[in-house]
């Protein structure tokens, strides 16, 4: 056997015999590393630990702590769960079971409605499978062999057809014990490597997220290398439930959805509308400070425009209607409208950059199966802007947007975030040269601003690559918010130009960007980040005035009028009941301040102040109390 050379992540090299497995190399490097290994990486490709190495390669050992490690671990646990389900419920048909954020799920076609007792039984069966420590074994077969193996499962047959249509000649199967599933892998060496796991919930899910397809039962779970990590995860789940924006939206009377009137469409109640307007007003103010011009575009645009942009032929999830015999599209985004405004007059190089900003409401035909509260809706508003600039201005414009996005995230309470470079997807428009240039410009901007980033292969928009910013919330979850896209294709498709210094027409570059996100999504993230207890500047109601008795109502009304005059958002509790009940109600509604007024306060022209977060602050002259609220009514202020 001949030796081959492996290059390790630190740049050092290691020689091993050809045919040595990934796990054997890990053992040579160190016993602890081998024990922690979940998979390997050869020339950037994830592989099983049992994979023999046949040629020189870039080599890495993947552990649970590696970026790719949890997915390998969770995908293996999903197979174990699926095995347990079909053992207990033999008539079940398997569909898919991918890793997801914080764990995994598997979708099952079954007549059984899984209960908490069923989850306990499934967990017990999983324990037996794990104790058996069966090896995960990979086998590659032809499409015909895969169809024979899954001939009684229409879901797996559909997946085989998709794999074959994609041009793959071989299809990989994974077996542990008597269980076999379609899977790309990789997997853990054996079921016994799963040390701590928990099934967390059951939900309904349509096959492929399409409401026209069968409804399946989805079981969610998670798994970790030790019990402590699992316990920490379960604590995060409980905290996430407490912060769920859908639950808080109802409890705090912020918004509602009405299936009978249409799925995925938000109805804002007074408090929710005030929260939304506060965010929008701040966004407009900050855009105007940075040289953006406000524009407004129609909701309906003829389909010809959507063909020019590429949305129509790309199969973008749009709604269409017919008016006077012509097809119109309900806009799913604002960029074509901004381009049309740009085209209304001749532009000079001296005019650039032009920055158009619109709080544009758009509609997308999202499948019913993927709708999720405010996070995934069919109608939403974007803090959307498009910058038209010369190529020599592009780096400065990108830097400006990056700085703007960072400012907005900090102000709204998200000082930590991760940055991703999303590259060309399979379905796209534009030339290779345009994509390469656009991508290189984004990379240059990231590096010039010293922003570390991860690549998201194929995650770009169909017309250009993008920088995606995921903010970290109060319990460590990441949420997609700002996005910055560099586009050389739409200016060409719409044939927009400016007159250069040489008197000739030149093509501008177009930057698409949001510095918050879809407003509905951003509000959902805000609600969950603060668990509904917003800082004073964002709170829909900043002060609740609580008269102790009905005879104190006239003075309470004067206090309310004074607060309104000072621009404070206020409500008054006019209902009868004890003061304790009124305080509890205001506390439940997470109002930052309560001004209690009784006979003593009225006589002294004062209020007794209670803070949502600090409790009883004692009596204060009304002027001082109002100023204390106003001091905190500043964007970004906390306390």
XYZ file of C-alpha atoms in Angstrom:
639
model
C 0.000 0.000 0.000
C 1.281 3.476 -0.843
C 1.249 6.505 1.427
C -0.960 9.535 0.825
C -0.654 13.056 2.204
C -3.372 14.744 4.268
C -3.376 18.469 4.942
C -4.866 19.239 8.366
C -6.853 22.392 9.270
C -3.809 24.011 10.912
C -1.818 23.634 7.678
C 0.342 20.759 8.896
C 0.587 17.552 6.882
C 0.194 13.923 7.834
C 1.094 10.811 5.849
C -1.083 7.706 6.115
C -1.459 4.489 4.184
C -3.928 4.569 1.308
C -7.247 3.057 2.452
C -6.927 4.277 6.042
C -10.370 5.308 7.309
C -11.233 8.771 8.596
C -11.733 7.348 12.087
C -8.343 5.659 12.049
C -6.688 8.948 11.162
C -8.582 10.630 14.012
C -7.305 7.922 16.396
C -3.748 8.566 15.240
C -4.167 12.270 15.946
C -5.591 11.711 19.415
C -7.849 9.392 21.399
C -10.095 12.202 22.655
C -10.583 13.543 19.149
C -11.563 10.095 17.890
C -14.053 9.662 20.738
C -15.623 13.038 19.982
C -15.663 12.574 16.187
C -19.038 12.399 14.453
C -17.865 12.596 10.810
C -14.952 13.652 8.620
C -14.344 16.149 5.874
C -12.302 15.384 2.761
C -11.628 18.246 0.365
C -14.574 20.106 1.852
C -17.037 17.206 1.589
C -18.582 15.620 4.669
C -18.056 11.848 4.864
C -18.670 9.005 7.287
C -15.918 8.120 9.748
C -15.767 4.688 8.114
C -14.820 6.208 4.724
C -11.440 4.950 3.427
C -9.133 7.705 2.152
C -7.761 6.870 -1.289
C -5.869 10.019 -2.339
C -4.201 13.178 -1.069
C -6.785 15.481 0.499
C -7.595 18.372 2.764
C -8.623 16.569 5.945
C -10.652 17.529 9.013
C -12.364 15.686 11.836
C -15.888 16.895 12.574
C -17.064 16.883 16.196
C -20.357 17.991 17.691
C -18.746 21.380 18.339
C -17.921 21.841 14.645
C -20.392 23.940 12.616
C -21.495 20.803 10.711
C -21.406 18.479 13.734
C -24.886 18.949 15.205
C -26.570 18.238 11.854
C -24.787 14.885 11.578
C -25.738 14.038 15.152
C -29.364 15.106 14.780
C -29.828 13.431 11.411
C -28.652 10.145 12.921
C -31.104 10.596 15.799
C -33.900 11.221 13.278
C -33.185 7.796 11.718
C -33.307 6.189 15.154
C -36.656 7.870 15.860
C -38.069 6.749 12.496
C -36.945 3.185 13.256
C -38.699 3.324 16.625
C -41.925 4.650 15.086
C -42.192 1.926 12.442
C -41.435 -0.730 15.072
C -44.316 0.513 17.202
C -46.646 1.522 14.355
C -45.832 -0.848 11.456
C -48.357 0.648 9.014
C -46.601 4.026 9.104
C -45.110 5.349 5.876
C -41.890 7.329 6.218
C -41.310 10.577 4.343
C -38.382 12.852 5.294
C -36.460 13.506 8.508
C -33.898 16.313 8.265
C -31.875 18.098 10.920
C -33.143 21.590 11.683
C -32.145 24.384 14.033
C -31.727 22.917 17.524
C -32.680 19.359 16.594
C -34.528 17.262 14.032
C -37.937 16.114 12.898
C -39.432 13.288 10.901
C -42.734 13.395 9.009
C -44.932 10.307 9.107
C -47.994 9.262 7.120
C -50.043 7.395 9.686
C -53.608 7.001 10.893
C -52.388 7.373 14.468
C -52.614 10.773 16.139
C -49.479 10.784 18.220
C -50.039 11.631 21.894
C -47.662 12.426 24.736
C -47.970 8.786 25.801
C -46.946 7.713 22.290
C -43.896 9.999 22.432
C -42.898 8.344 25.710
C -43.227 4.905 24.090
C -41.211 6.033 21.063
C -38.481 7.404 23.352
C -38.360 4.081 25.183
C -37.989 2.203 21.896
C -35.278 4.624 20.780
C -33.422 3.797 23.981
C -33.412 0.113 23.002
C -32.117 0.901 19.501
C -29.355 3.072 20.937
C -28.420 0.405 23.483
C -28.033 -2.118 20.647
C -25.278 0.121 19.217
C -26.004 -0.904 15.624
C -23.577 0.448 13.032
C -24.780 2.996 10.447
C -23.821 1.453 7.118
C -23.880 3.284 3.777
C -24.691 1.557 0.470
C -25.016 3.060 -2.998
C -27.644 1.624 -5.343
C -29.183 2.444 -8.713
C -32.511 4.241 -9.003
C -34.133 0.950 -10.023
C -32.814 -0.787 -6.906
C -34.001 2.100 -4.733
C -37.474 1.885 -6.253
C -37.603 -1.813 -5.504
C -36.508 -1.230 -1.917
C -39.255 1.365 -1.377
C -41.896 0.094 -3.763
C -44.648 0.388 -1.141
C -43.810 3.954 -0.140
C -44.987 6.652 -2.611
C -43.089 9.377 -0.758
C -39.737 7.631 -1.093
C -40.477 6.829 -4.737
C -41.102 10.523 -5.385
C -37.757 11.362 -3.756
C -36.010 8.747 -5.926
C -37.551 10.354 -9.021
C -36.267 13.773 -7.897
C -32.755 12.437 -7.285
C -32.683 10.757 -10.681
C -34.039 13.885 -12.394
C -31.192 15.857 -10.829
C -28.766 13.621 -12.711
C -27.424 11.497 -9.854
C -26.518 8.031 -11.097
C -26.242 6.491 -7.651
C -28.555 6.786 -4.668
C -27.270 6.244 -1.138
C -29.087 4.211 1.499
C -28.238 3.937 5.192
C -28.922 0.889 7.315
C -28.723 0.358 11.034
C -29.979 -2.986 12.315
C -33.011 -3.852 10.210
C -33.901 -0.253 9.365
C -33.094 1.210 5.918
C -33.706 4.747 4.680
C -32.835 6.959 1.726
C -30.159 9.389 2.856
C -27.150 11.343 1.645
C -25.476 11.122 5.056
C -23.079 11.183 6.686
C -24.070 9.553 9.968
C -22.551 8.678 13.294
C -20.577 5.415 13.377
C -23.339 3.691 15.337
C -26.602 4.282 17.183
C -24.822 3.966 20.526
C -23.047 7.277 19.953
C -26.315 9.088 20.734
C -26.021 9.814 24.444
C -28.945 12.068 25.410
C -32.138 12.740 23.479
C -35.678 14.013 23.884
C -38.797 14.136 21.706
C -40.220 17.602 22.164
C -43.482 18.021 20.257
C -45.883 16.856 17.559
C -47.310 19.010 14.767
C -49.190 18.615 11.525
C -47.304 19.198 8.270
C -48.283 18.908 4.627
C -46.054 16.883 2.326
C -43.714 19.423 0.690
C -45.543 22.149 2.661
C -48.366 22.122 0.083
C -51.907 22.159 1.471
C -53.067 20.151 -1.552
C -50.884 17.236 -0.396
C -51.600 14.783 2.436
C -51.368 16.011 6.010
C -48.568 14.233 7.856
C -47.623 13.935 11.529
C -44.333 15.609 12.370
C -42.434 14.617 15.501
C -39.729 17.009 16.670
C -36.802 15.990 18.818
C -33.247 16.787 19.740
C -30.117 14.966 20.880
C -26.794 15.879 22.497
C -23.529 14.185 23.465
C -24.283 14.619 27.183
C -27.208 15.191 29.529
C -26.098 18.672 30.607
C -26.268 20.002 27.040
C -29.696 18.414 26.603
C -30.973 19.977 29.844
C -29.734 23.387 28.705
C -31.519 22.887 25.398
C -34.777 21.914 27.102
C -34.534 25.052 29.212
C -34.181 27.094 26.009
C -37.261 25.384 24.594
C -39.311 26.317 27.656
C -38.016 29.866 27.424
C -38.880 29.962 23.710
C -42.431 28.823 24.512
C -42.751 31.611 27.061
C -41.582 34.116 24.443
C -43.621 32.750 21.510
C -44.845 35.843 19.663
C -48.104 34.139 18.695
C -48.951 33.501 22.352
C -47.838 36.975 23.434
C -49.633 38.568 20.493
C -52.920 37.288 21.879
C -52.112 37.937 25.560
C -50.941 41.514 24.918
C -53.716 42.207 22.389
C -51.268 43.063 19.586
C -52.560 41.221 16.519
C -54.695 38.358 15.272
C -55.158 36.097 12.261
C -58.512 35.102 10.799
C -58.508 31.909 8.766
C -62.053 32.581 7.568
C -60.787 35.806 5.964
C -57.552 34.396 4.552
C -54.489 32.620 5.916
C -51.207 34.422 6.547
C -52.740 37.921 6.701
C -52.184 39.999 9.834
C -54.811 42.105 11.633
C -53.120 44.626 13.907
C -55.020 45.631 17.039
C -54.478 49.152 18.461
C -51.445 48.210 20.564
C -49.881 46.173 17.775
C -50.485 48.951 15.268
C -48.830 51.427 17.642
C -45.787 49.166 18.050
C -45.579 48.787 14.288
C -45.921 52.527 13.681
C -43.218 53.307 16.233
C -40.814 51.048 14.346
C -41.811 52.535 10.978
C -41.529 56.158 12.144
C -38.019 55.523 13.461
C -37.061 53.766 10.223
C -38.277 56.685 8.065
C -36.454 59.240 10.222
C -33.156 57.345 10.006
C -33.450 56.835 6.249
C -34.026 60.530 5.634
C -30.953 61.362 7.763
C -28.880 59.142 5.441
C -29.904 60.684 2.156
C -32.696 58.325 1.093
C -35.701 59.645 -0.848
C -39.160 58.331 -0.009
C -41.116 56.774 -2.884
C -44.375 54.858 -3.161
C -45.283 52.290 -5.816
C -48.566 50.507 -6.729
C -49.539 47.087 -5.464
C -50.536 45.954 -8.965
C -48.161 45.960 -11.942
C -48.730 44.449 -15.384
C -47.204 41.018 -15.842
C -45.025 42.309 -18.686
C -42.899 44.029 -16.045
C -42.588 40.806 -14.055
C -41.398 39.024 -17.195
C -38.760 41.702 -17.708
C -37.564 41.344 -14.116
C -37.597 37.547 -14.379
C -40.022 36.903 -11.526
C -42.726 35.457 -13.784
C -40.583 32.891 -15.601
C -38.671 32.044 -12.410
C -41.937 30.823 -10.913
C -41.807 33.334 -8.054
C -44.706 32.773 -5.594
C -46.924 35.593 -6.853
C -50.648 36.326 -7.050
C -52.115 37.293 -10.429
C -55.364 38.842 -11.552
C -56.871 40.007 -14.845
C -57.974 43.600 -15.504
C -59.444 44.661 -18.867
C -58.153 41.490 -20.459
C -54.583 41.997 -19.273
C -52.736 40.054 -16.592
C -51.441 41.937 -13.563
C -49.214 40.683 -10.769
C -49.624 41.682 -7.123
C -46.127 42.831 -6.280
C -44.011 40.385 -4.251
C -41.218 42.977 -4.018
C -40.649 46.636 -4.778
C -37.589 46.728 -7.045
C -39.312 46.918 -10.493
C -41.333 49.910 -9.328
C -38.208 51.726 -8.196
C -36.525 50.981 -11.511
C -39.495 52.470 -13.366
C -39.184 55.649 -11.300
C -35.459 55.809 -12.125
C -36.315 55.556 -15.831
C -38.666 58.571 -15.838
C -35.883 61.008 -16.741
C -32.324 61.131 -18.003
C -29.853 60.587 -15.173
C -26.362 62.039 -15.010
C -23.332 60.611 -13.272
C -23.634 63.711 -11.057
C -27.069 62.485 -9.835
C -25.697 59.233 -8.468
C -26.034 57.657 -6.026
C -29.835 57.744 -5.959
C -31.352 56.022 -2.931
C -35.074 55.210 -3.090
C -36.764 54.031 0.110
C -40.247 52.578 0.427
C -42.157 50.954 3.240
C -43.669 48.771 0.562
C -46.377 46.232 1.297
C -45.957 43.078 -0.768
C -47.733 39.748 -1.113
C -46.292 36.304 -1.722
C -48.149 33.080 -2.314
C -46.577 31.143 0.539
C -47.860 27.612 0.979
C -50.216 27.122 3.906
C -47.904 24.538 5.434
C -45.077 27.025 5.961
C -47.072 29.927 7.417
C -45.990 30.714 10.975
C -47.430 33.655 12.888
C -45.679 36.912 11.961
C -42.522 35.085 10.928
C -43.975 33.707 7.670
C -46.985 35.508 6.236
C -48.508 36.188 2.836
C -48.812 39.951 3.167
C -46.039 42.023 4.736
C -44.216 45.338 4.547
C -40.512 45.732 3.772
C -38.247 48.587 4.829
C -37.056 48.337 1.282
C -34.541 50.523 -0.517
C -32.743 50.430 -3.846
C -29.557 52.315 -4.478
C -28.545 53.176 -8.040
C -24.852 54.044 -8.200
C -21.731 54.021 -10.331
C -19.423 51.060 -9.959
C -16.744 53.286 -8.403
C -19.292 54.289 -5.726
C -20.338 50.736 -4.923
C -17.932 49.980 -2.073
C -18.854 53.175 -0.231
C -22.569 52.480 -0.698
C -22.220 48.901 0.557
C -20.238 50.131 3.558
C -22.928 52.703 4.240
C -25.624 50.032 4.237
C -23.553 47.733 6.469
C -23.070 50.569 8.978
C -26.776 51.476 8.797
C -27.849 47.876 9.401
C -25.480 47.549 12.375
C -26.856 50.787 13.852
C -30.441 49.604 13.498
C -29.702 46.239 15.076
C -27.941 47.828 18.053
C -30.718 50.362 18.548
C -33.417 47.690 18.630
C -31.446 45.565 21.091
C -29.466 43.141 18.930
C -25.756 43.883 19.464
C -24.675 40.401 18.341
C -25.138 38.968 14.859
C -23.608 36.637 12.293
C -22.951 37.495 8.664
C -23.368 35.192 5.656
C -22.430 35.566 1.997
C -25.209 33.963 -0.050
C -24.058 32.944 -3.525
C -25.677 32.117 -6.871
C -28.636 29.705 -6.736
C -29.375 27.080 -9.383
C -32.272 29.136 -10.776
C -30.950 32.575 -11.636
C -30.756 35.262 -14.301
C -27.694 37.098 -15.569
C -24.308 36.116 -16.952
C -21.475 34.362 -15.146
C -19.419 37.543 -15.421
C -22.143 39.614 -13.753
C -22.464 37.150 -10.888
C -18.718 36.908 -10.380
C -18.396 40.705 -10.334
C -21.321 41.173 -7.942
C -20.029 38.484 -5.584
C -16.512 39.918 -5.597
C -17.884 43.368 -4.720
C -19.731 41.982 -1.704
C -16.622 40.122 -0.563
C -14.563 43.303 -0.911
C -17.080 45.224 1.197
C -17.097 42.545 3.912
C -13.323 42.457 4.053
C -12.978 46.251 3.955
C -15.302 46.427 6.974
C -13.465 43.584 8.754
C -16.639 41.508 8.976
C -16.093 37.772 9.425
C -18.623 35.770 7.436
C -19.696 32.281 6.462
C -20.662 31.290 2.937
C -24.213 30.198 2.155
C -23.797 28.369 -1.172
C -26.771 28.863 -3.487
C -28.575 31.134 -1.020
C -28.572 34.269 -3.176
C -31.538 35.923 -4.865
C -32.177 34.850 -8.449
C -30.793 38.167 -9.720
C -27.768 38.592 -7.473
C -25.681 37.462 -4.474
C -26.340 38.942 -1.060
C -25.061 39.561 2.428
C -27.452 38.169 5.030
C -27.288 39.276 8.657
C -28.708 36.985 11.342
C -29.213 38.651 14.716
C -28.859 36.824 18.018
C -31.770 37.276 20.419
C -31.896 37.232 24.216
C -31.805 33.419 24.394
C -29.175 32.906 21.712
C -31.336 32.148 18.685
C -30.399 33.519 15.264
C -32.959 35.347 13.113
C -32.538 36.505 9.524
C -33.024 40.292 9.429
C -30.956 42.730 7.279
C -30.011 41.693 3.769
C -27.865 43.488 1.167
C -27.943 42.388 -2.478
C -25.628 43.463 -5.289
C -27.310 43.380 -8.704
C -25.814 43.900 -12.159
C -28.605 41.981 -13.938
C -31.801 44.003 -13.339
C -30.287 47.268 -14.672
C -29.464 45.395 -17.869
C -32.847 43.658 -18.115
C -34.650 46.987 -17.734
C -32.041 48.812 -19.853
C -31.474 51.642 -17.391
C -28.530 53.981 -17.894
C -27.000 57.223 -16.762
C -24.959 59.704 -18.795
C -21.324 59.415 -17.777
C -18.645 62.089 -17.571
C -17.736 61.141 -21.149
C -21.252 61.962 -22.373
C -21.976 58.280 -23.105
C -24.641 56.001 -21.547
C -23.416 53.739 -18.729
C -25.141 51.026 -16.751
C -25.647 51.737 -13.032
C -25.211 49.108 -10.350
C -28.246 48.374 -8.204
C -28.116 47.575 -4.492
C -31.234 46.014 -2.985
C -31.354 46.159 0.814
C -33.443 46.057 3.982
C -31.892 47.103 7.283
C -34.601 45.557 9.476
C -36.419 42.783 7.607
C -39.967 42.233 6.551
C -41.655 44.410 9.204
C -43.997 41.622 10.282
C -41.082 39.242 10.759
C -39.073 41.902 12.577
C -41.956 42.577 14.966
C -42.159 38.854 15.692
C -38.445 38.804 16.485
C -38.799 41.927 18.670
C -41.683 40.425 20.639
C -39.741 37.224 21.305
C -36.476 39.009 22.104
C -38.135 41.172 24.772
C -40.740 38.545 25.751
C -43.270 41.333 25.171
C -41.663 43.588 27.831
C -40.535 46.306 25.429
C -38.244 49.152 26.436
C -40.078 52.421 27.041
C -39.395 53.856 23.590
C -41.022 50.844 21.873
C -43.819 50.045 24.330
C -47.274 50.539 22.758
C -48.482 51.833 26.129
C -45.752 53.532 28.143
C -47.786 54.509 31.209
C -50.934 53.084 32.741
C -52.734 55.548 35.024
C -54.495 53.770 37.892
C -57.072 55.754 39.924
C -57.563 54.155 43.321
C -61.272 55.068 43.492
C -63.872 56.550 41.158
C -63.559 59.944 42.917
C -59.941 60.057 41.728
C -60.968 59.708 38.076
C -61.058 63.454 37.273
C -57.494 63.918 38.528
C -56.440 60.762 36.704
C -57.845 62.271 33.490
C -55.735 65.406 34.077
C -52.640 63.209 34.484
C -53.500 61.446 31.225
C -53.932 64.784 29.411
C -50.559 65.965 30.690
C -48.862 62.775 29.477
C -50.506 63.028 26.070
C -49.356 66.655 25.749
C -45.801 65.440 26.371
C -46.105 62.753 23.696
C -46.328 59.820 26.113
C -48.439 56.839 25.086
C -50.879 56.325 27.948
C -53.987 54.434 28.973
C -56.244 54.766 32.019
C -57.881 51.959 33.971
C -61.402 53.275 34.533
C -62.843 49.980 35.639
C -63.732 49.264 39.201
C -61.865 46.786 41.320
C -59.057 46.837 43.793
C -55.804 48.659 43.208
C -54.000 45.326 43.476
C -56.015 43.946 40.578
C -55.294 47.045 38.497
C -51.555 46.765 39.158
C -51.591 43.063 38.279
C -53.407 43.799 35.023
C -50.894 46.495 34.039
C -48.035 44.179 34.990
C -49.556 41.360 32.927
C -49.785 43.745 29.980
C -46.074 44.552 30.537
C -46.636 48.324 30.709
C -43.306 49.947 31.703
C -44.752 52.444 34.220
C -47.852 52.690 36.395
C -48.938 56.037 37.833
C -51.182 55.401 40.853
C -53.407 58.334 41.852
C -55.395 58.603 45.058
C -56.459 61.344 47.430
C -52.901 62.040 48.676
C -51.458 62.203 45.157
C -54.271 64.476 43.997
C -53.727 66.860 46.884
C -49.998 67.058 46.176
C -50.329 67.109 42.356
C -48.198 63.994 42.361
C -48.386 60.339 41.350
C -47.163 57.164 43.023
C -44.885 55.531 40.470
C -44.467 51.824 39.936
C -42.001 50.343 37.455
C -42.665 47.102 35.602
C -39.076 46.030 36.207
C -38.149 47.707 39.526
C -41.398 47.712 41.469
C -42.577 50.561 43.728
C -40.599 53.784 43.138
C -42.674 55.851 45.554
C -44.487 59.187 45.150
C -43.136 61.818 42.736
C -44.301 65.266 41.648
C -46.111 64.862 38.351
C -43.467 66.861 36.462
C -40.678 64.624 37.766
C -42.606 61.458 36.936
C -43.300 62.607 33.376
C -39.643 63.557 32.900
C -38.544 60.137 34.181
C -40.601 58.502 31.435
C -39.449 60.955 28.768
C -35.813 60.319 29.694
C -36.271 56.691 28.644
C -38.411 57.477 25.594
C -35.313 57.583 23.403
C -34.505 54.973 20.706
C -32.092 52.428 22.102
C -32.551 53.518 25.725
C -33.051 50.848 28.376
C -33.608 51.034 32.098
